[in-house]
mmCIF file of C-alpha atoms (C1' of nucleotides) in Angstrom:
data_model
loop_
_atom_site.group_PDB
_atom_site.id
_atom_site.type_symbol
_atom_site.label_atom_id
_atom_site.label_comp_id
_atom_site.label_asym_id
_atom_site.label_seq_id
_atom_site.Cartn_x
_atom_site.Cartn_y
_atom_site.Cartn_z
ATOM 1 C CA MET A 1 86.486 113.211 136.090
ATOM 2 C CA VAL A 2 85.659 109.569 136.596
ATOM 3 C CA VAL A 3 88.444 107.255 137.612
ATOM 4 C CA SER A 4 88.159 103.703 136.383
ATOM 5 C CA GLY A 5 88.469 100.692 138.675
ATOM 6 C CA TYR A 6 91.876 99.652 137.523
ATOM 7 C CA PHE A 7 93.261 103.096 137.999
ATOM 8 C CA SER A 8 96.016 102.877 140.551
ATOM 9 C CA PRO A 9 96.323 105.713 143.064
ATOM 10 C CA LEU A 10 100.010 105.895 142.197
ATOM 11 C CA TRP A 11 99.093 107.261 138.829
ATOM 12 C CA SER A 12 97.170 110.256 139.955
ATOM 13 C CA GLY A 13 99.485 113.221 140.041
ATOM 14 C CA CYS A 14 97.274 116.188 140.795
ATOM 15 C CA GLU A 15 100.017 118.776 140.586
ATOM 16 C CA SER A 16 99.795 118.814 136.799
ATOM 17 C CA GLN A 17 96.027 119.152 136.850
ATOM 18 C CA PRO A 18 95.149 122.701 137.899
ATOM 19 C CA GLN A 19 91.505 121.715 138.344
ATOM 20 C CA PHE A 20 92.454 120.071 141.611
ATOM 21 C CA TRP A 21 94.684 122.754 143.037
ATOM 22 C CA THR A 22 93.997 124.366 146.380
ATOM 23 C CA LYS A 23 94.197 128.123 146.768
ATOM 24 C CA PHE A 24 97.622 127.683 148.203
ATOM 25 C CA GLN A 25 98.753 125.705 145.171
ATOM 26 C CA VAL A 26 97.325 128.364 142.888
ATOM 27 C CA TRP A 27 99.478 130.991 144.569
ATOM 28 C CA GLU A 28 102.493 128.736 144.436
ATOM 29 C CA TRP A 29 101.961 128.325 140.755
ATOM 30 C CA LEU A 30 101.545 132.069 140.253
ATOM 31 C CA GLN A 31 104.812 132.707 142.025
ATOM 32 C CA GLN A 32 106.516 130.079 139.920
ATOM 33 C CA VAL A 33 105.304 131.472 136.607
ATOM 34 C CA LEU A 34 106.236 135.011 137.604
ATOM 35 C CA ASP A 35 109.694 133.849 138.618
ATOM 36 C CA MET A 36 110.070 131.989 135.396
ATOM 37 C CA HIS A 37 109.382 135.164 133.468
ATOM 38 C CA GLN A 38 111.658 137.170 135.736
ATOM 39 C CA MET A 39 108.801 139.413 136.762
ATOM 40 C CA ASP A 40 108.617 141.428 139.923
ATOM 41 C CA THR A 41 106.305 139.550 142.259
ATOM 42 C CA SER A 42 106.176 142.225 144.947
ATOM 43 C CA ASN A 43 103.582 144.263 143.079
ATOM 44 C CA PHE A 44 101.633 141.349 141.710
ATOM 45 C CA PRO A 45 97.946 141.425 142.752
ATOM 46 C CA PHE A 46 97.784 137.997 144.342
ATOM 47 C CA GLN A 47 94.530 138.930 146.043
ATOM 48 C CA ASN A 48 92.877 138.978 142.623
ATOM 49 C CA PHE A 49 93.583 135.283 142.440
ATOM 50 C CA ASN A 50 91.969 134.244 145.660
ATOM 51 C CA VAL A 51 90.520 131.152 143.990
ATOM 52 C CA ASP A 52 91.092 127.441 143.976
ATOM 53 C CA GLY A 53 92.198 125.476 140.936
ATOM 54 C CA HIS A 54 88.720 124.689 139.753
ATOM 55 C CA GLN A 55 87.760 128.342 139.720
ATOM 56 C CA LEU A 56 91.077 129.287 138.178
ATOM 57 C CA CYS A 57 90.355 127.003 135.254
ATOM 58 C CA ASN A 58 86.975 128.576 134.672
ATOM 59 C CA LEU A 59 88.267 132.122 134.360
ATOM 60 C CA SER A 60 88.250 133.569 130.870
ATOM 61 C CA HIS A 61 91.148 135.256 129.173
ATOM 62 C CA GLN A 62 89.369 138.526 129.870
ATOM 63 C CA ASP A 63 89.229 137.702 133.573
ATOM 64 C CA TYR A 64 92.955 137.097 133.654
ATOM 65 C CA VAL A 65 93.686 140.390 131.946
ATOM 66 C CA CYS A 66 91.402 142.265 134.348
ATOM 67 C CA ALA A 67 93.068 140.599 137.312
ATOM 68 C CA ALA A 68 96.684 140.942 136.288
ATOM 69 C CA GLY A 69 96.988 143.149 133.213
ATOM 70 C CA SER A 70 99.280 142.011 130.444
ATOM 71 C CA VAL A 71 100.746 139.310 132.665
ATOM 72 C CA GLY A 72 97.259 137.858 132.740
ATOM 73 C CA SER A 73 97.578 136.750 129.139
ATOM 74 C CA ILE A 74 100.647 134.734 129.970
ATOM 75 C CA LEU A 75 98.983 133.206 132.998
ATOM 76 C CA PHE A 76 95.935 132.318 130.971
ATOM 77 C CA GLN A 77 98.090 130.676 128.352
ATOM 78 C CA ARG A 78 99.978 128.750 130.982
ATOM 79 C CA VAL A 79 96.952 127.445 132.733
ATOM 80 C CA THR A 80 95.435 126.430 129.414
ATOM 81 C CA GLU A 81 98.572 124.462 128.585
ATOM 82 C CA LEU A 82 98.369 122.782 131.963
ATOM 83 C CA LYS A 83 94.737 121.918 131.534
ATOM 84 C CA TRP A 84 95.482 120.209 128.256
ATOM 85 C CA GLY A 85 98.645 118.623 129.557
ATOM 86 C CA GLY A 86 96.903 117.348 132.632
ATOM 87 C CA ALA A 87 94.099 115.907 130.575
ATOM 88 C CA PHE A 88 96.627 114.366 128.282
ATOM 89 C CA SER A 89 98.570 112.796 131.116
ATOM 90 C CA PHE A 90 95.400 111.504 132.622
ATOM 91 C CA GLU A 91 94.316 109.838 129.435
ATOM 92 C CA LEU A 92 97.729 108.347 128.786
ATOM 93 C CA ARG A 93 98.003 106.945 132.266
ATOM 94 C CA GLN A 94 94.540 105.530 132.094
ATOM 95 C CA LYS A 95 95.118 103.751 128.819
ATOM 96 C CA ILE A 96 98.375 102.218 129.946
ATOM 97 C CA SER A 97 96.719 101.144 133.135
ATOM 98 C CA PHE A 98 93.965 99.556 131.088
ATOM 99 C CA THR A 99 96.527 97.544 129.129
ATOM 100 C CA LEU A 100 98.219 96.331 132.253
ATOM 101 C CA HIS A 101 95.013 95.159 133.797
ATOM 102 C CA THR A 102 93.427 93.439 130.829
ATOM 103 C CA PRO A 103 94.483 89.785 130.757
ATOM 104 C CA SER A 104 93.738 89.289 127.072
ATOM 105 C CA HIS A 105 96.797 91.196 125.975
ATOM 106 C CA SER A 106 99.951 89.436 124.916
ATOM 107 C CA ASP A 107 103.024 89.280 127.123
ATOM 108 C CA THR A 108 104.797 91.692 124.839
ATOM 109 C CA TRP A 109 102.009 94.123 125.300
ATOM 110 C CA VAL A 110 102.032 93.918 129.017
ATOM 111 C CA HIS A 111 105.794 94.121 129.072
ATOM 112 C CA ASN A 112 105.775 97.283 126.984
ATOM 113 C CA ALA A 113 103.123 98.877 129.083
ATOM 114 C CA GLN A 114 105.119 98.059 132.193
ATOM 115 C CA GLN A 115 108.196 99.674 130.686
ATOM 116 C CA TYR A 116 106.234 102.769 129.835
ATOM 117 C CA LYS A 117 104.720 102.925 133.250
ATOM 118 C CA LYS A 118 108.107 102.543 134.873
ATOM 119 C CA ARG A 119 109.622 105.257 132.773
ATOM 120 C CA TYR A 120 106.686 107.513 133.387
ATOM 121 C CA LEU A 121 106.842 107.162 137.128
ATOM 122 C CA ASN A 122 110.592 107.594 137.216
ATOM 123 C CA SER A 123 110.397 110.760 135.241
ATOM 124 C CA ASP A 124 110.716 113.898 137.289
ATOM 125 C CA ARG A 125 111.615 115.978 134.331
ATOM 126 C CA GLY A 126 108.283 117.629 133.914
ATOM 127 C CA LEU A 127 105.598 117.803 131.322
ATOM 128 C CA SER A 128 107.747 118.580 128.326
ATOM 129 C CA GLN A 129 109.707 115.414 128.875
ATOM 130 C CA ASP A 130 106.510 113.461 129.300
ATOM 131 C CA LEU A 131 105.516 114.696 125.896
ATOM 132 C CA VAL A 132 108.823 113.769 124.323
ATOM 133 C CA TRP A 133 108.438 110.394 125.902
ATOM 134 C CA TYR A 134 104.912 110.110 124.614
ATOM 135 C CA SER A 135 106.078 111.013 121.164
ATOM 136 C CA ASN A 136 108.657 108.225 121.185
ATOM 137 C CA CYS A 137 106.032 105.924 122.561
ATOM 138 C CA CYS A 138 103.846 106.582 119.543
ATOM 139 C CA LYS A 139 106.718 106.341 117.103
ATOM 140 C CA SER A 140 107.619 102.928 118.393
ATOM 141 C CA LYS A 141 104.340 101.864 116.782
ATOM 142 C CA ILE A 142 103.961 99.429 119.627
ATOM 143 C CA TYR A 143 101.699 101.506 121.704
ATOM 144 C CA ASP A 144 99.844 104.584 120.651
ATOM 145 C CA PRO A 145 97.606 105.683 123.446
ATOM 146 C CA LEU A 146 95.963 108.439 121.463
ATOM 147 C CA ASN A 147 95.447 106.507 118.259
ATOM 148 C CA ASN A 148 93.914 103.408 119.793
ATOM 149 C CA SER A 149 96.170 101.451 117.523
ATOM 150 C CA PRO A 150 97.382 98.843 117.663
ATOM 151 C CA GLY A 151 96.606 98.942 121.331
ATOM 152 C CA PRO A 152 93.291 98.751 123.074
ATOM 153 C CA SER A 153 91.285 101.687 124.273
ATOM 154 C CA PRO A 154 88.537 102.007 126.796
ATOM 155 C CA THR A 155 85.671 103.371 124.746
ATOM 156 C CA SER A 156 84.638 105.682 127.531
ATOM 157 C CA ILE A 157 87.676 107.864 127.022
ATOM 158 C CA PRO A 158 87.065 110.623 124.491
ATOM 159 C CA SER A 159 89.678 111.143 121.810
ATOM 160 C CA GLU A 160 91.328 114.518 121.800
ATOM 161 C CA LYS A 161 93.889 113.522 119.262
ATOM 162 C CA SER A 162 94.210 116.637 117.142
ATOM 163 C CA THR A 163 94.189 118.998 120.078
ATOM 164 C CA MET A 164 96.707 116.895 121.937
ATOM 165 C CA GLN A 165 99.051 116.599 119.023
ATOM 166 C CA GLN A 166 98.785 120.274 118.269
ATOM 167 C CA TYR A 167 99.542 120.983 121.860
ATOM 168 C CA ARG A 168 102.402 118.535 121.919
ATOM 169 C CA CYS A 169 104.097 120.228 118.980
ATOM 170 C CA SER A 170 103.804 123.746 120.289
ATOM 171 C CA TYR A 171 104.730 122.828 123.815
ATOM 172 C CA VAL A 172 107.827 120.903 122.868
ATOM 173 C CA LYS A 173 108.972 123.596 120.475
ATOM 174 C CA LYS A 174 108.502 126.340 122.998
ATOM 175 C CA HIS A 175 109.786 124.723 126.123
ATOM 176 C CA ASN A 176 112.024 121.826 125.391
ATOM 177 C CA GLN A 177 115.166 123.648 124.461
ATOM 178 C CA ARG A 178 115.201 126.680 126.645
ATOM 179 C CA GLY A 179 118.643 127.933 127.457
ATOM 180 C CA THR A 180 120.496 125.145 125.716
ATOM 181 C CA HIS A 181 122.272 127.205 123.091
ATOM 182 C CA LEU A 182 125.711 128.643 123.524
ATOM 183 C CA TRP A 183 124.743 132.211 122.779
ATOM 184 C CA GLU A 184 121.920 132.008 125.308
ATOM 185 C CA PHE A 185 124.307 130.625 127.851
ATOM 186 C CA ILE A 186 126.659 133.550 127.260
ATOM 187 C CA ARG A 187 123.778 136.010 127.363
ATOM 188 C CA ASP A 188 122.540 134.611 130.646
ATOM 189 C CA ILE A 189 125.950 134.974 132.250
ATOM 190 C CA LEU A 190 125.973 138.594 131.126
ATOM 191 C CA LEU A 191 122.474 139.146 132.488
ATOM 192 C CA ASN A 192 123.204 137.637 135.895
ATOM 193 C CA PRO A 193 126.039 139.677 137.358
ATOM 194 C CA GLU A 194 125.530 138.075 140.756
ATOM 195 C CA ARG A 195 126.367 134.699 139.233
ATOM 196 C CA ASN A 196 129.079 136.097 137.011
ATOM 197 C CA PRO A 197 132.344 136.275 138.924
ATOM 198 C CA GLY A 198 134.086 138.439 136.367
ATOM 199 C CA LEU A 199 133.805 135.963 133.536
ATOM 200 C CA ILE A 200 132.361 138.206 130.846
ATOM 201 C CA LYS A 201 131.824 141.947 130.849
ATOM 202 C CA TRP A 202 129.717 144.358 128.839
ATOM 203 C CA GLU A 203 131.813 146.683 126.748
ATOM 204 C CA ASP A 204 128.847 148.558 125.379
ATOM 205 C CA ARG A 205 125.595 147.605 127.041
ATOM 206 C CA THR A 206 123.242 149.303 124.568
ATOM 207 C CA GLU A 207 125.103 148.029 121.505
ATOM 208 C CA GLY A 208 125.404 144.516 122.850
ATOM 209 C CA VAL A 209 129.184 144.441 122.801
ATOM 210 C CA PHE A 210 130.856 142.237 125.388
ATOM 211 C CA ARG A 211 134.247 140.819 126.204
ATOM 212 C CA PHE A 212 135.464 137.568 127.704
ATOM 213 C CA LEU A 213 137.570 138.237 130.783
ATOM 214 C CA LYS A 214 138.233 134.628 131.701
ATOM 215 C CA SER A 215 137.883 132.787 128.430
ATOM 216 C CA GLU A 216 138.938 129.375 129.682
ATOM 217 C CA ALA A 217 136.746 129.629 132.763
ATOM 218 C CA VAL A 218 133.718 130.361 130.601
ATOM 219 C CA ALA A 219 134.642 127.410 128.416
ATOM 220 C CA GLN A 220 134.841 125.185 131.468
ATOM 221 C CA LEU A 221 131.451 126.378 132.629
ATOM 222 C CA TRP A 222 129.983 125.743 129.205
ATOM 223 C CA GLY A 223 131.577 122.318 129.205
ATOM 224 C CA LYS A 224 130.075 121.650 132.583
ATOM 225 C CA LYS A 225 126.639 122.530 131.272
ATOM 226 C CA LYS A 226 127.095 120.233 128.296
ATOM 227 C CA ASN A 227 128.726 117.550 130.396
ATOM 228 C CA ASN A 228 131.915 117.888 128.406
ATOM 229 C CA SER A 229 135.001 118.304 130.552
ATOM 230 C CA SER A 230 137.262 118.786 127.554
ATOM 231 C CA MET A 231 135.698 122.023 126.385
ATOM 232 C CA THR A 232 138.183 124.802 125.681
ATOM 233 C CA TYR A 233 137.931 128.396 124.598
ATOM 234 C CA GLU A 234 139.463 127.378 121.291
ATOM 235 C CA LYS A 235 136.468 125.145 120.594
ATOM 236 C CA LEU A 236 133.906 127.433 122.144
ATOM 237 C CA SER A 237 135.127 130.295 119.986
ATOM 238 C CA ARG A 238 134.688 128.195 116.853
ATOM 239 C CA ALA A 239 131.051 127.780 117.769
ATOM 240 C CA MET A 240 130.844 131.522 118.386
ATOM 241 C CA ARG A 241 132.240 132.218 114.926
ATOM 242 C CA TYR A 242 129.532 130.107 113.359
ATOM 243 C CA TYR A 243 127.060 132.599 114.795
ATOM 244 C CA TYR A 244 128.313 135.332 112.493
ATOM 245 C CA LYS A 245 126.689 133.800 109.453
ATOM 246 C CA ARG A 246 123.398 133.409 111.313
ATOM 247 C CA GLU A 247 123.628 136.974 112.551
ATOM 248 C CA ILE A 248 123.281 135.952 116.132
ATOM 249 C CA LEU A 249 126.654 137.631 116.581
ATOM 250 C CA GLU A 250 128.339 140.412 114.631
ATOM 251 C CA ARG A 251 132.018 140.608 113.975
ATOM 252 C CA VAL A 252 134.091 142.952 116.073
ATOM 253 C CA ASP A 253 137.465 142.896 114.414
ATOM 254 C CA GLY A 254 140.760 143.884 115.804
ATOM 255 C CA ARG A 255 139.639 143.286 119.357
ATOM 256 C CA ARG A 256 140.474 140.009 121.010
ATOM 257 C CA LEU A 257 137.799 138.182 123.006
ATOM 258 C CA VAL A 258 135.221 140.772 122.007
ATOM 259 C CA TYR A 259 131.877 139.852 120.440
ATOM 260 C CA LYS A 260 128.661 141.664 119.685
ATOM 261 C CA PHE A 261 125.097 140.409 119.639
ATOM 262 C CA GLY A 262 123.503 140.493 116.206
ATOM 263 C CA ARG A 263 119.983 141.061 114.998
ATOM 264 C CA ASN A 264 118.981 137.461 115.622
ATOM 265 C CA ALA A 265 120.034 137.405 119.276
ATOM 266 C CA ARG A 266 117.101 137.965 121.592
ATOM 267 C CA GLY A 267 116.702 138.885 125.194
ATOM 268 C CA TRP A 268 119.928 140.770 125.859
ATOM 269 C CA ARG A 269 118.663 144.353 125.609
ATOM 270 C CA GLU A 270 117.778 146.185 128.797
ATOM 271 C CA SER A 271 114.360 147.062 127.374
ATOM 272 C CA GLU A 272 113.603 143.390 126.774
ATOM 273 C CA LYS A 273 114.282 142.318 130.310
ATOM 274 C "C1'" DT B 1 116.069 104.396 111.054
ATOM 275 C "C1'" DA B 2 117.246 108.715 108.550
ATOM 276 C "C1'" DT B 3 117.496 113.634 108.758
ATOM 277 C "C1'" DT B 4 118.874 117.878 110.626
ATOM 278 C "C1'" DG B 5 120.587 121.686 113.413
ATOM 279 C "C1'" DA B 6 123.919 122.928 116.578
ATOM 280 C "C1'" DT B 7 127.774 122.377 118.060
ATOM 281 C "C1'" DT B 8 132.407 119.762 118.853
ATOM 282 C "C1'" DT B 9 136.771 118.426 117.277
ATOM 283 C "C1'" DC B 10 140.710 119.085 114.559
ATOM 284 C "C1'" DC B 11 143.483 121.570 111.635
ATOM 285 C "C1'" DT B 12 146.200 124.983 108.742
ATOM 286 C "C1'" DG B 13 147.392 129.500 108.446
ATOM 287 C "C1'" DA B 14 147.222 134.430 109.763
ATOM 288 C "C1'" DT B 15 147.335 138.089 113.510
ATOM 289 C "C1'" DT B 16 148.189 140.299 117.730
ATOM 290 C "C1'" DC C 1 156.367 132.482 121.818
ATOM 291 C "C1'" DA C 2 151.454 132.078 123.473
ATOM 292 C "C1'" DA C 3 146.881 133.291 122.766
ATOM 293 C "C1'" DT C 4 143.420 134.428 119.368
ATOM 294 C "C1'" DC C 5 141.102 134.684 115.120
ATOM 295 C "C1'" DA C 6 139.349 132.546 110.590
ATOM 296 C "C1'" DG C 7 137.141 129.099 108.502
ATOM 297 C "C1'" DG C 8 137.008 124.405 106.127
ATOM 298 C "C1'" DA C 9 135.937 119.671 106.878
ATOM 299 C "C1'" DA C 10 134.250 115.986 109.320
ATOM 300 C "C1'" DA C 11 132.396 113.905 113.512
ATOM 301 C "C1'" DT C 12 129.031 113.856 117.141
ATOM 302 C "C1'" DC C 13 124.776 114.239 119.574
ATOM 303 C "C1'" DA C 14 120.145 114.937 120.487
ATOM 304 C "C1'" DA C 15 115.574 116.033 118.862
ATOM 305 C "C1'" DT C 16 112.469 114.918 115.339
#
DNA sequence: TATTGATTTCCTGATT
DNA sequence: CAATCAGGAAATCAAT
């Protein structure tokens, strides 16, 4: 990858570009992905991944499956996402940098590019946020780094527009809202007994029936997550009742503070863990 | 900027 | 009586 002259060192974040990882970073990443999927890392064949980032990127899907079984598919998918994301970030950074260092652009242009650069550098929220940010950037119609319009574009940079946009959509959909819904929040409390100081309890584990033990405490916790200090069980329960129609929850009548996961609730069964 | 989905807020009335 | 449950209606908020 060739870095242009006006490409500031500040802009090169290698951590999102697996091509440049060391072996150590590869293992760190493996650990991270396994953790993220709540998989047991003690039996994971790390030795099968005794490669640096460049080699990692050149492995085929088949290689991943041979090295790690079914988990390999996930790893392959992840690294592919990163490769695209890294390329995307690289291109975006380069184009903004180009704008900032080309005197022929109007003040407005330079100002906008500076704002974008500032926001980009201040962002520690990860790739998905970068993509949301990018999306807004394009919508503003002031600067569209992938469309070359109305902004400038170094001709040496290949356009990967369709791939990028496709990627952007799928990535944002899959990763931008994880764990933000109430029912997922409740489920996760249930699934993490070590972090659940008697707040909610399974009544029937296999049927997905559970009961609130400390209703107001759960509401407070939910409020904390949503940055809403005035959350109450009264209001939380209204949201829970809306889940009946969507079949995320099923009615359990006659029993106070008792709910049951419905057919549209995922990830609560023991077999799914 | 408008739309939309997911709550949040409020409320009246019924149950436990 | 206090705490919950049931929903309708409207407001809010964030992602798109």
